[in-house]
Amino acid sequence: MDKELIIVLDFGGQYNQLIARRVREAGVYCEVHPYTMTVEELKAKNPRGIILTGGPNSVYDPASPHTTRELFEMGIPVLGICYGAQLMAYTLGGKVSTAPVSEYGKTEVDIDDKDGIFKGVSDRTIAWMSHTDYIENMPEGFVRTAHTPVCPVAAMENREAGLYAVQFHPEVTHSEEGFKMLSNFVYGPCGCSGDWKMDSFVEETIENIRRQVGDGKVLCGLSGGVDSSVAAVLMSKAVGKQLTCVFVDHGLLRKNEGDEVEAVFGPEGDYDLNFIRVNAQQRFYDRLAGVTEPEKKRKIIGEEFIRVFEEEAKKIGAVDFLVQGTIYPDVIESGLGKSAVIKSHHNVGGLPDHVEFKEIIEPLRMLFKDEVRKAGLELGIPEYLVFRQPFPGPGLGVRIVGEVTAEKVKIVQDADAIYREEIAKAGLDKEISQYFAALTNMRSVGVMGDFRTYDYAVALRAVTTSDFMTAESAHLPWDVLETVTSRIVNEVDHVNRVFYDCTGKPPGTIEFE
């Protein structure tokens, strides 16, 4: 039997990834494709259902993205969200107009009909609205299923045709019963049973890799991060000693991280692979001497990593396959058709594009980050690696304001280790999306015992976020901050002050530089 599939057609909405994630959380496999995907291409994919995303445009603007009536006549259930709902109405002969008042934010929605996707939903529910236009008149065959005081048609359905539309965003957590609505769509009209399971993904991927690689040689750049670690273990399970992993320790990792990575993947570890650790710490410190500009530091670290990697690759000789830890958000953010490019992800993980190889393997290409972690657990990777905090490619180089030196690296490593230890002791490590210590370039007068000091200030950062696009400063308990501050000042040399960063994103970024 074919794998159940829901396709999300992207009309430029900022939540395209989130819709796909929510559908997968319901146990159904989901892919994001550009709205330019043809009806023939859609039919070839044989999806159980199609979801149209929101977007910033107006359907009556000729320059806006549109679709054909045929999309809604394929016999495949379609759910339109926000712009997707307006597009459905407009294309099928309804009327879309500028609303007398825009709705934005949490809104009370009255449910008029619970026989479709609102089955089991409260009579009045909170949903996230973000629209200027609205559906004024529904197309023939539709019934209104929800409304607000501003929006006369907050939702509509034509169940006979398998067409559903909501003006709000059920995919965001602000929509209190949104997940139930999406689940009702994929399990109701789409007829899905929920066959997207991580154990079957792992088994299928291993088999596919074996067929693809045959008796070829495989090279993997191992950073020790979650994505590259899971990719390496998947490859190891598939091809064993045909895989060589090169781990470049650039001296900008967290405390003891290099040894932890080697303990898992090295000769004493559990995986049957060729592991090469390159201790290049001093080489990186030398290149970074005197450099203070953040973007310049990033470029130096990235370029030097590639040079070290290439030197090791030459020792190995020609390989057939190069492994990259690309994950699905990287693919989506690199741009789908005419969608906005959030950031370019060529050579994810810093791998060079001119090492000699025949083909690239990206075993995690269709997984979101939470699914990568599930795959890691399924593969038996230790929890402390699977749930490791997000870590930037340039490492501590961008958590040290100003020049990077070996002394400063040790300061931030020690302070960060204390911070992470106390957060875990307080049971907060699973509640906070990201937390770390950074070293400011500020020095100030302090008193230690009977002596005057003139030392550095450490900044603590902790944020909560659902998507890392926006974030709020975490409200840490004061007693935890007191303990962390006391330990850092007393146990870490050359630090006499500790600050807590209360800035959200925006205006700040999650990382420090």
Short mmCIF file of C-alpha atoms in Angstrom, two decimals:
data_model
loop_
_atom_site.label_atom_id
_atom_site.label_comp_id
_atom_site.label_asym_id
_atom_site.label_seq_id
_atom_site.Cartn_x
_atom_site.Cartn_y
_atom_site.Cartn_z
CA MET A 1 0.00 0.00 0.00
CA ASP A 2 1.25 3.48 -0.84
CA LYS A 3 2.39 5.68 2.03
CA GLU A 4 -0.26 8.18 3.10
CA LEU A 5 0.66 11.68 1.91
CA ILE A 6 -0.71 15.17 2.48
CA ILE A 7 0.69 17.92 0.25
CA VAL A 8 0.97 21.53 1.41
CA LEU A 9 0.94 24.01 -1.48
CA ASP A 10 2.86 27.12 -0.46
CA PHE A 11 1.41 30.49 -1.46
CA GLY A 12 4.10 32.46 0.36
CA GLY A 13 2.85 31.95 3.90
CA GLN A 14 5.20 32.25 6.84
CA TYR A 15 3.71 29.14 8.49
CA ASN A 16 4.21 26.66 5.62
CA GLN A 17 6.65 24.54 7.65
CA LEU A 18 4.41 24.63 10.67
CA ILE A 19 1.43 23.21 8.77
CA ALA A 20 3.53 20.27 7.60
CA ARG A 21 4.88 19.70 11.11
CA ARG A 22 1.40 19.64 12.60
CA VAL A 23 0.18 17.13 10.03
CA ARG A 24 3.18 14.91 10.76
CA GLU A 25 2.49 15.23 14.48
CA ALA A 26 -0.90 13.71 13.67
CA GLY A 27 1.00 10.70 12.28
CA VAL A 28 0.58 11.48 8.57
CA TYR A 29 3.48 12.16 6.21
CA CYS A 30 3.39 15.65 4.68
CA GLU A 31 5.47 17.54 2.12
CA VAL A 32 5.62 21.24 1.18
CA HIS A 33 5.62 22.14 -2.51
CA PRO A 34 5.33 25.46 -4.41
CA TYR A 35 1.87 26.57 -5.53
CA THR A 36 3.13 26.27 -9.14
CA MET A 37 2.97 22.47 -8.89
CA THR A 38 0.72 21.32 -11.75
CA VAL A 39 -2.39 19.19 -11.42
CA GLU A 40 -0.58 16.41 -13.30
CA GLU A 41 2.34 16.54 -10.85
CA LEU A 42 -0.10 16.48 -7.93
CA LYS A 43 -1.92 13.45 -9.33
CA ALA A 44 1.38 11.65 -9.82
CA LYS A 45 2.13 12.12 -6.10
CA ASN A 46 -1.25 10.52 -5.27
CA PRO A 47 -1.89 12.55 -2.09
CA ARG A 48 -4.75 11.80 0.29
CA GLY A 49 -5.32 15.54 0.75
CA ILE A 50 -4.04 19.01 -0.17
CA ILE A 51 -3.63 22.05 2.10
CA LEU A 52 -3.31 25.58 0.69
CA THR A 53 -1.25 27.93 2.88
CA GLY A 54 -1.80 31.54 3.80
CA GLY A 55 0.09 34.35 2.12
CA PRO A 56 0.52 38.12 2.12
CA ASN A 57 -1.34 38.81 -1.16
CA SER A 58 -4.89 39.70 -2.22
CA VAL A 59 -6.65 37.22 -4.51
CA TYR A 60 -8.17 39.98 -6.69
CA ASP A 61 -4.68 41.35 -7.50
CA PRO A 62 -3.71 39.83 -10.91
CA ALA A 63 -0.06 39.71 -9.79
CA SER A 64 -0.91 37.47 -6.82
CA PRO A 65 -0.33 33.70 -6.90
CA HIS A 66 -3.39 31.87 -8.23
CA THR A 67 -4.44 28.35 -9.10
CA THR A 68 -6.90 26.74 -11.51
CA ARG A 69 -10.42 25.48 -10.86
CA GLU A 70 -9.18 22.00 -11.79
CA LEU A 71 -7.30 21.79 -8.46
CA PHE A 72 -10.64 21.72 -6.68
CA GLU A 73 -12.20 19.20 -9.08
CA MET A 74 -9.63 16.39 -8.74
CA GLY A 75 -11.68 14.48 -6.17
CA ILE A 76 -8.91 15.01 -3.59
CA PRO A 77 -9.96 16.79 -0.36
CA VAL A 78 -8.60 20.36 -0.11
CA LEU A 79 -8.25 22.58 2.97
CA GLY A 80 -7.63 26.28 2.37
CA ILE A 81 -6.06 28.31 5.19
CA CYS A 82 -6.31 32.15 5.27
CA TYR A 83 -5.20 33.22 1.75
CA GLY A 84 -5.82 29.60 0.70
CA ALA A 85 -9.42 29.92 1.92
CA GLN A 86 -9.92 33.19 0.03
CA LEU A 87 -8.34 31.65 -3.07
CA MET A 88 -10.76 28.72 -2.91
CA ALA A 89 -13.74 31.06 -2.64
CA TYR A 90 -12.50 33.38 -5.40
CA THR A 91 -11.60 30.59 -7.86
CA LEU A 92 -14.96 28.84 -7.41
CA GLY A 93 -17.07 31.96 -7.96
CA GLY A 94 -17.42 33.45 -4.49
CA LYS A 95 -16.66 37.04 -3.57
CA VAL A 96 -13.58 38.19 -1.64
CA SER A 97 -13.37 41.80 -0.45
CA THR A 98 -11.33 44.06 1.80
CA ALA A 99 -12.68 43.61 5.33
CA PRO A 100 -14.14 46.70 7.04
CA VAL A 101 -11.78 45.97 9.95
CA SER A 102 -8.64 43.82 9.83
CA GLU A 103 -8.42 41.00 12.35
CA TYR A 104 -5.02 40.17 13.84
CA GLY A 105 -4.18 38.03 16.85
CA LYS A 106 -6.23 35.80 19.11
CA THR A 107 -9.90 35.97 18.14
CA GLU A 108 -13.05 34.30 19.44
CA VAL A 109 -14.60 32.21 16.67
CA ASP A 110 -18.19 30.93 16.87
CA ILE A 111 -18.63 27.46 15.36
CA ASP A 112 -21.86 27.04 13.38
CA ASP A 113 -21.56 23.45 12.16
CA LYS A 114 -19.67 20.54 13.72
CA ASP A 115 -20.27 17.83 11.13
CA GLY A 116 -16.98 18.48 9.29
CA ILE A 117 -13.53 19.53 10.48
CA PHE A 118 -14.95 21.14 13.63
CA LYS A 119 -16.08 17.80 15.08
CA GLY A 120 -15.41 17.83 18.84
CA VAL A 121 -14.44 21.53 18.84
CA SER A 122 -16.00 23.93 21.38
CA ASP A 123 -18.97 26.07 20.30
CA ARG A 124 -16.75 29.11 20.76
CA THR A 125 -13.00 28.68 20.33
CA ILE A 126 -9.90 30.87 20.26
CA ALA A 127 -8.10 31.04 16.90
CA TRP A 128 -5.26 33.10 15.44
CA MET A 129 -6.42 35.59 12.81
CA SER A 130 -4.17 37.51 10.41
CA HIS A 131 -6.09 38.97 7.48
CA THR A 132 -7.11 42.17 5.71
CA ASP A 133 -9.41 40.55 3.11
CA TYR A 134 -12.33 38.24 3.88
CA ILE A 135 -14.88 36.02 2.15
CA GLU A 136 -18.00 38.13 1.61
CA ASN A 137 -20.04 35.62 -0.43
CA MET A 138 -19.46 31.86 -0.54
CA PRO A 139 -19.34 29.88 -3.80
CA GLU A 140 -22.30 27.69 -4.70
CA GLY A 141 -22.52 24.45 -2.73
CA PHE A 142 -20.75 25.74 0.41
CA VAL A 143 -22.19 26.18 3.89
CA ARG A 144 -20.84 28.50 6.56
CA THR A 145 -19.30 26.58 9.43
CA ALA A 146 -17.85 29.42 11.58
CA HIS A 147 -17.97 33.20 11.96
CA THR A 148 -16.72 36.14 14.01
CA PRO A 149 -18.30 39.59 14.49
CA VAL A 150 -15.92 40.96 11.81
CA CYS A 151 -15.71 37.93 9.52
CA PRO A 152 -19.11 36.63 8.35
CA VAL A 153 -17.48 33.52 6.86
CA ALA A 154 -14.63 32.50 9.15
CA ALA A 155 -14.95 28.95 7.77
CA MET A 156 -16.92 27.20 5.02
CA GLU A 157 -17.28 23.66 3.71
CA ASN A 158 -18.57 21.78 0.69
CA ARG A 159 -18.37 18.27 2.07
CA GLU A 160 -19.76 16.62 -1.06
CA ALA A 161 -16.85 18.07 -3.05
CA GLY A 162 -14.36 17.53 -0.19
CA LEU A 163 -13.56 21.25 0.07
CA TYR A 164 -12.87 22.99 3.41
CA ALA A 165 -11.68 26.51 4.21
CA VAL A 166 -10.79 28.45 7.37
CA GLN A 167 -9.93 32.15 7.53
CA PHE A 168 -7.70 31.68 10.58
CA HIS A 169 -4.48 29.69 11.20
CA PRO A 170 -5.18 26.34 12.92
CA GLU A 171 -1.50 25.37 12.67
CA VAL A 172 -0.22 27.87 15.25
CA THR A 173 -0.41 27.10 18.96
CA HIS A 174 -2.40 30.30 19.57
CA SER A 175 -5.35 28.52 17.90
CA GLU A 176 -6.35 26.49 20.95
CA GLU A 177 -8.12 23.65 19.09
CA GLY A 178 -6.32 24.02 15.77
CA PHE A 179 -4.53 20.67 15.98
CA LYS A 180 -7.89 18.94 16.44
CA MET A 181 -9.18 20.67 13.29
CA LEU A 182 -6.17 19.59 11.20
CA SER A 183 -6.44 16.04 12.59
CA ASN A 184 -10.15 15.99 11.71
CA PHE A 185 -9.24 16.94 8.12
CA VAL A 186 -6.56 14.28 7.60
CA TYR A 187 -8.43 11.50 9.40
CA GLY A 188 -11.92 12.48 8.17
CA PRO A 189 -12.27 13.51 4.51
CA CYS A 190 -8.70 12.43 3.66
CA GLY A 191 -9.25 8.98 5.20
CA CYS A 192 -5.73 8.69 6.67
CA SER A 193 -4.91 6.14 9.36
CA GLY A 194 -1.60 7.66 10.54
CA ASP A 195 1.15 5.40 9.18
CA TRP A 196 4.04 7.91 9.53
CA LYS A 197 6.20 6.19 12.16
CA MET A 198 9.87 6.83 12.89
CA ASP A 199 10.84 3.16 13.21
CA SER A 200 9.62 2.44 9.68
CA PHE A 201 11.36 5.58 8.37
CA VAL A 202 14.68 4.42 9.86
CA GLU A 203 14.34 0.90 8.40
CA GLU A 204 13.34 2.15 4.95
CA THR A 205 16.14 4.76 4.88
CA ILE A 206 18.80 2.20 5.80
CA GLU A 207 17.60 -0.11 3.02
CA ASN A 208 17.54 2.75 0.49
CA ILE A 209 21.08 3.83 1.47
CA ARG A 210 22.39 0.27 1.00
CA ARG A 211 20.88 0.10 -2.48
CA GLN A 212 22.25 3.54 -3.39
CA VAL A 213 25.79 3.05 -2.05
CA GLY A 214 26.40 -0.56 -3.01
CA ASP A 215 30.11 -1.15 -2.34
CA GLY A 216 31.05 2.55 -2.64
CA LYS A 217 33.07 4.68 -0.21
CA VAL A 218 31.28 7.33 1.86
CA LEU A 219 32.68 10.48 3.56
CA CYS A 220 30.86 12.38 6.31
CA GLY A 221 31.81 15.62 8.05
CA LEU A 222 30.83 15.02 11.68
CA SER A 223 30.30 18.13 13.82
CA GLY A 224 28.88 16.35 16.86
CA GLY A 225 25.60 18.24 16.49
CA VAL A 226 22.26 16.45 16.36
CA ASP A 227 21.80 16.45 12.58
CA SER A 228 25.29 15.28 11.61
CA SER A 229 25.32 12.67 14.42
CA VAL A 230 22.02 11.12 13.34
CA ALA A 231 23.08 11.18 9.69
CA ALA A 232 26.37 9.48 10.59
CA VAL A 233 24.69 6.73 12.61
CA LEU A 234 22.13 6.07 9.87
CA MET A 235 24.98 5.72 7.37
CA SER A 236 26.93 3.53 9.79
CA LYS A 237 23.98 1.17 10.25
CA ALA A 238 23.65 0.97 6.48
CA VAL A 239 27.24 0.64 5.22
CA GLY A 240 29.53 0.16 8.24
CA LYS A 241 33.24 0.43 7.44
CA GLN A 242 32.52 1.89 4.00
CA LEU A 243 31.89 5.14 5.92
CA THR A 244 34.61 7.50 7.11
CA CYS A 245 33.66 10.33 9.50
CA VAL A 246 35.95 13.33 9.87
CA PHE A 247 35.46 15.28 13.08
CA VAL A 248 37.21 18.66 13.09
CA ASP A 249 37.71 19.95 16.65
CA HIS A 250 38.23 23.67 16.06
CA GLY A 251 38.60 24.49 19.75
CA LEU A 252 35.28 26.36 19.82
CA LEU A 253 33.11 23.55 21.12
CA ARG A 254 31.39 23.38 24.50
CA LYS A 255 33.30 22.00 27.49
CA ASN A 256 34.41 18.37 26.94
CA GLU A 257 32.32 18.18 23.76
CA GLY A 258 35.15 16.91 21.56
CA ASP A 259 35.83 14.03 23.94
CA GLU A 260 32.11 13.23 24.18
CA VAL A 261 31.81 13.00 20.40
CA GLU A 262 34.88 10.76 20.20
CA ALA A 263 33.55 8.53 23.01
CA VAL A 264 30.39 7.87 20.99
CA PHE A 265 31.82 7.61 17.46
CA GLY A 266 35.50 6.77 18.00
CA PRO A 267 37.24 3.38 18.28
CA GLU A 268 35.77 2.73 21.75
CA GLY A 269 32.26 3.72 20.67
CA ASP A 270 29.33 1.60 19.55
CA TYR A 271 29.45 2.30 15.84
CA ASP A 272 31.35 0.38 13.20
CA LEU A 273 32.81 3.30 11.26
CA ASN A 274 36.16 4.84 10.47
CA PHE A 275 36.50 7.88 12.75
CA ILE A 276 39.12 10.59 12.29
CA ARG A 277 39.47 13.36 14.87
CA VAL A 278 41.48 16.39 13.85
CA ASN A 279 42.61 18.56 16.77
CA ALA A 280 43.02 21.90 15.04
CA GLN A 281 42.36 24.22 18.00
CA GLN A 282 45.54 26.31 17.79
CA ARG A 283 45.23 26.65 14.04
CA PHE A 284 41.82 28.31 14.46
CA TYR A 285 42.96 30.53 17.34
CA ASP A 286 45.87 31.75 15.21
CA ARG A 287 43.54 32.65 12.32
CA LEU A 288 41.16 34.49 14.66
CA ALA A 289 43.84 36.54 16.44
CA GLY A 290 42.94 40.23 16.44
CA VAL A 291 39.58 39.71 14.65
CA THR A 292 36.57 41.31 16.37
CA GLU A 293 33.91 41.71 13.65
CA PRO A 294 31.29 38.90 14.00
CA GLU A 295 30.72 38.20 10.30
CA LYS A 296 34.46 38.12 9.63
CA LYS A 297 34.88 35.60 12.47
CA ARG A 298 32.15 33.41 10.95
CA LYS A 299 33.82 33.46 7.53
CA ILE A 300 37.28 32.64 8.92
CA ILE A 301 35.93 29.72 10.96
CA GLY A 302 33.93 28.36 7.99
CA GLU A 303 36.82 28.69 5.55
CA GLU A 304 39.35 27.14 7.92
CA PHE A 305 36.99 24.24 8.65
CA ILE A 306 36.76 23.52 4.93
CA ARG A 307 40.55 23.64 4.51
CA VAL A 308 41.11 21.18 7.38
CA PHE A 309 38.36 18.91 6.07
CA GLU A 310 39.83 18.94 2.55
CA GLU A 311 43.30 18.07 3.84
CA GLU A 312 41.90 15.01 5.61
CA ALA A 313 39.75 14.08 2.61
CA LYS A 314 42.85 14.05 0.38
CA LYS A 315 44.50 11.54 2.72
CA ILE A 316 41.47 9.25 2.32
CA GLY A 317 41.46 9.58 -1.47
CA ALA A 318 38.53 9.66 -3.87
CA VAL A 319 35.15 8.80 -2.37
CA ASP A 320 31.89 7.95 -4.10
CA PHE A 321 29.45 9.70 -1.78
CA LEU A 322 29.51 12.78 0.45
CA VAL A 323 27.02 12.87 3.35
CA GLN A 324 25.29 16.10 4.39
CA GLY A 325 23.06 16.59 7.42
CA THR A 326 20.51 18.68 5.51
CA ILE A 327 17.08 18.65 7.17
CA TYR A 328 13.67 19.65 5.79
CA PRO A 329 13.59 23.26 7.09
CA ASP A 330 16.91 23.84 5.27
CA VAL A 331 15.28 22.66 2.02
CA ILE A 332 12.18 24.81 2.53
CA GLU A 333 14.11 27.91 3.67
CA SER A 334 16.33 27.73 0.59
CA GLY A 335 13.25 28.61 -1.43
CA LEU A 336 10.35 26.76 -3.02
CA GLY A 337 9.60 28.06 -6.49
CA LYS A 338 8.66 31.72 -6.05
CA SER A 339 8.53 31.55 -2.25
CA ALA A 340 10.68 33.93 -0.27
CA VAL A 341 14.20 32.65 0.38
CA ILE A 342 14.73 32.97 4.13
CA LYS A 343 18.37 31.94 3.97
CA SER A 344 20.53 30.00 1.57
CA HIS A 345 21.55 26.50 2.68
CA HIS A 346 24.13 25.32 0.19
CA ASN A 347 26.59 22.91 1.76
CA VAL A 348 24.72 22.57 5.02
CA GLY A 349 27.16 21.80 7.80
CA GLY A 350 30.06 23.59 6.10
CA LEU A 351 31.02 20.74 3.78
CA PRO A 352 33.10 21.82 0.76
CA ASP A 353 31.64 21.48 -2.72
CA HIS A 354 34.85 20.57 -4.48
CA VAL A 355 36.01 17.44 -2.64
CA GLU A 356 36.07 14.64 -5.22
CA PHE A 357 32.86 12.62 -5.01
CA LYS A 358 30.17 11.35 -7.37
CA GLU A 359 27.02 12.02 -5.42
CA ILE A 360 25.60 13.64 -2.27
CA ILE A 361 23.50 11.66 0.22
CA GLU A 362 21.16 13.59 2.50
CA PRO A 363 19.46 10.91 4.64
CA LEU A 364 17.56 13.44 6.82
CA ARG A 365 16.43 15.70 3.99
CA MET A 366 12.71 15.14 4.63
CA LEU A 367 12.77 15.40 8.46
CA PHE A 368 12.02 18.30 10.79
CA LYS A 369 14.30 18.81 13.82
CA ASP A 370 11.96 17.08 16.28
CA GLU A 371 11.75 14.12 13.89
CA VAL A 372 15.56 14.00 13.62
CA ARG A 373 15.68 13.66 17.41
CA LYS A 374 13.11 10.83 17.30
CA ALA A 375 15.18 9.08 14.63
CA GLY A 376 18.27 9.49 16.84
CA LEU A 377 16.55 7.79 19.77
CA GLU A 378 15.31 5.04 17.45
CA LEU A 379 18.93 4.49 16.38
CA GLY A 380 20.09 4.23 20.02
CA ILE A 381 22.09 7.48 20.11
CA PRO A 382 22.55 8.68 23.74
CA GLU A 383 19.95 11.20 24.93
CA TYR A 384 22.58 13.79 25.86
CA LEU A 385 23.57 13.96 22.18
CA VAL A 386 20.05 13.72 20.77
CA PHE A 387 18.71 16.51 22.97
CA ARG A 388 21.81 18.65 22.84
CA GLN A 389 21.15 22.36 22.77
CA PRO A 390 21.22 24.02 19.32
CA PHE A 391 24.76 25.14 18.59
CA PRO A 392 25.96 27.54 15.86
CA GLY A 393 28.35 26.29 13.18
CA PRO A 394 31.07 28.78 14.25
CA GLY A 395 30.63 27.51 17.81
CA LEU A 396 31.77 29.67 20.70
CA GLY A 397 33.39 32.03 18.20
CA VAL A 398 30.05 33.88 18.02
CA ARG A 399 29.38 33.62 21.75
CA ILE A 400 32.51 35.62 22.54
CA VAL A 401 32.12 39.32 21.85
CA GLY A 402 35.37 40.73 20.46
CA GLU A 403 38.59 38.83 19.83
CA VAL A 404 38.60 35.06 20.32
CA THR A 405 41.48 33.67 22.41
CA ALA A 406 42.12 30.34 24.11
CA GLU A 407 41.70 32.04 27.51
CA LYS A 408 38.31 33.49 26.57
CA VAL A 409 37.16 30.14 25.17
CA LYS A 410 37.96 28.47 28.50
CA ILE A 411 36.01 31.17 30.39
CA VAL A 412 32.86 30.74 28.32
CA GLN A 413 33.16 26.92 28.30
CA ASP A 414 33.36 26.80 32.11
CA ALA A 415 30.57 29.33 32.62
CA ASP A 416 28.32 27.59 30.09
CA ALA A 417 28.90 24.18 31.68
CA ILE A 418 27.83 25.54 35.09
CA TYR A 419 24.76 27.20 33.58
CA ARG A 420 23.66 24.05 31.77
CA GLU A 421 24.26 21.92 34.86
CA GLU A 422 22.10 24.14 37.10
CA ILE A 423 19.32 24.44 34.51
CA ALA A 424 19.20 20.64 34.33
CA LYS A 425 19.25 20.32 38.14
CA ALA A 426 16.26 22.66 38.32
CA GLY A 427 14.38 20.49 35.81
CA LEU A 428 14.12 23.36 33.33
CA ASP A 429 16.21 21.88 30.51
CA LYS A 430 13.22 20.49 28.59
CA GLU A 431 11.11 23.65 29.07
CA ILE A 432 13.59 26.16 27.59
CA SER A 433 14.11 26.13 23.83
CA GLN A 434 17.72 27.35 23.98
CA TYR A 435 20.03 28.55 26.72
CA PHE A 436 23.75 29.29 26.91
CA ALA A 437 26.41 31.54 28.42
CA ALA A 438 28.24 34.14 26.35
CA LEU A 439 31.26 36.28 27.15
CA THR A 440 30.86 40.02 26.77
CA ASN A 441 33.78 42.26 25.93
CA MET A 442 33.04 44.41 28.97
CA ARG A 443 35.41 44.49 31.92
CA SER A 444 34.54 46.19 35.18
CA VAL A 445 35.79 46.69 38.73
CA GLY A 446 34.81 44.13 41.35
CA VAL A 447 35.87 42.88 44.78
CA MET A 448 36.93 39.30 45.51
CA GLY A 449 37.85 38.81 49.15
CA ASP A 450 40.08 41.76 50.07
CA PHE A 451 41.24 42.34 46.52
CA ARG A 452 40.09 44.65 43.77
CA THR A 453 39.43 42.89 40.44
CA TYR A 454 39.06 44.13 36.90
CA ASP A 455 37.48 41.24 35.04
CA TYR A 456 34.92 40.16 32.45
CA ALA A 457 31.11 39.99 32.57
CA VAL A 458 29.32 36.82 31.45
CA ALA A 459 25.84 37.11 29.88
CA LEU A 460 23.29 34.32 30.32
CA ARG A 461 20.72 33.78 27.57
CA ALA A 462 17.56 31.65 27.69
CA VAL A 463 14.63 31.80 25.29
CA THR A 464 11.35 30.04 24.63
CA THR A 465 10.16 29.65 21.04
CA SER A 466 8.11 27.32 18.87
CA ASP A 467 9.81 28.04 15.57
CA PHE A 468 13.07 30.01 16.29
CA MET A 469 11.76 32.75 13.98
CA THR A 470 10.58 34.73 17.00
CA ALA A 471 11.45 34.14 20.65
CA GLU A 472 10.77 35.43 24.14
CA SER A 473 13.21 35.65 27.02
CA ALA A 474 12.57 32.78 29.45
CA HIS A 475 11.35 33.76 32.92
CA LEU A 476 13.92 31.83 34.94
CA PRO A 477 13.40 31.44 38.70
CA TRP A 478 15.47 33.97 40.62
CA ASP A 479 16.98 31.33 42.93
CA VAL A 480 18.34 29.46 39.87
CA LEU A 481 19.91 32.65 38.52
CA GLU A 482 21.40 33.39 41.95
CA THR A 483 22.96 29.92 42.14
CA VAL A 484 24.36 30.12 38.60
CA THR A 485 25.75 33.62 39.24
CA SER A 486 27.40 32.62 42.52
CA ARG A 487 29.00 29.53 41.01
CA ILE A 488 30.31 31.31 37.89
CA VAL A 489 31.83 34.20 39.85
CA ASN A 490 33.46 31.85 42.35
CA GLU A 491 34.50 28.99 40.07
CA VAL A 492 35.42 30.66 36.76
CA ASP A 493 38.63 32.68 36.62
CA HIS A 494 38.53 36.25 35.30
CA VAL A 495 34.76 36.76 35.74
CA ASN A 496 33.34 39.13 38.36
CA ARG A 497 29.86 39.90 36.99
CA VAL A 498 26.95 37.92 35.50
CA PHE A 499 24.08 39.46 33.50
CA TYR A 500 20.81 37.92 32.32
CA ASP A 501 19.70 38.91 28.81
CA CYS A 502 15.98 39.81 28.80
CA THR A 503 15.80 40.69 25.08
CA GLY A 504 13.37 38.89 22.80
CA LYS A 505 13.67 38.18 19.07
CA PRO A 506 13.06 40.70 17.59
CA PRO A 507 14.76 43.07 18.33
CA GLY A 508 17.61 40.76 19.34
CA THR A 509 18.72 37.48 17.77
CA ILE A 510 18.76 34.18 19.63
CA GLU A 511 22.54 33.92 19.36
CA PHE A 512 24.72 36.67 20.80
CA GLU A 513 26.61 37.73 17.68
#
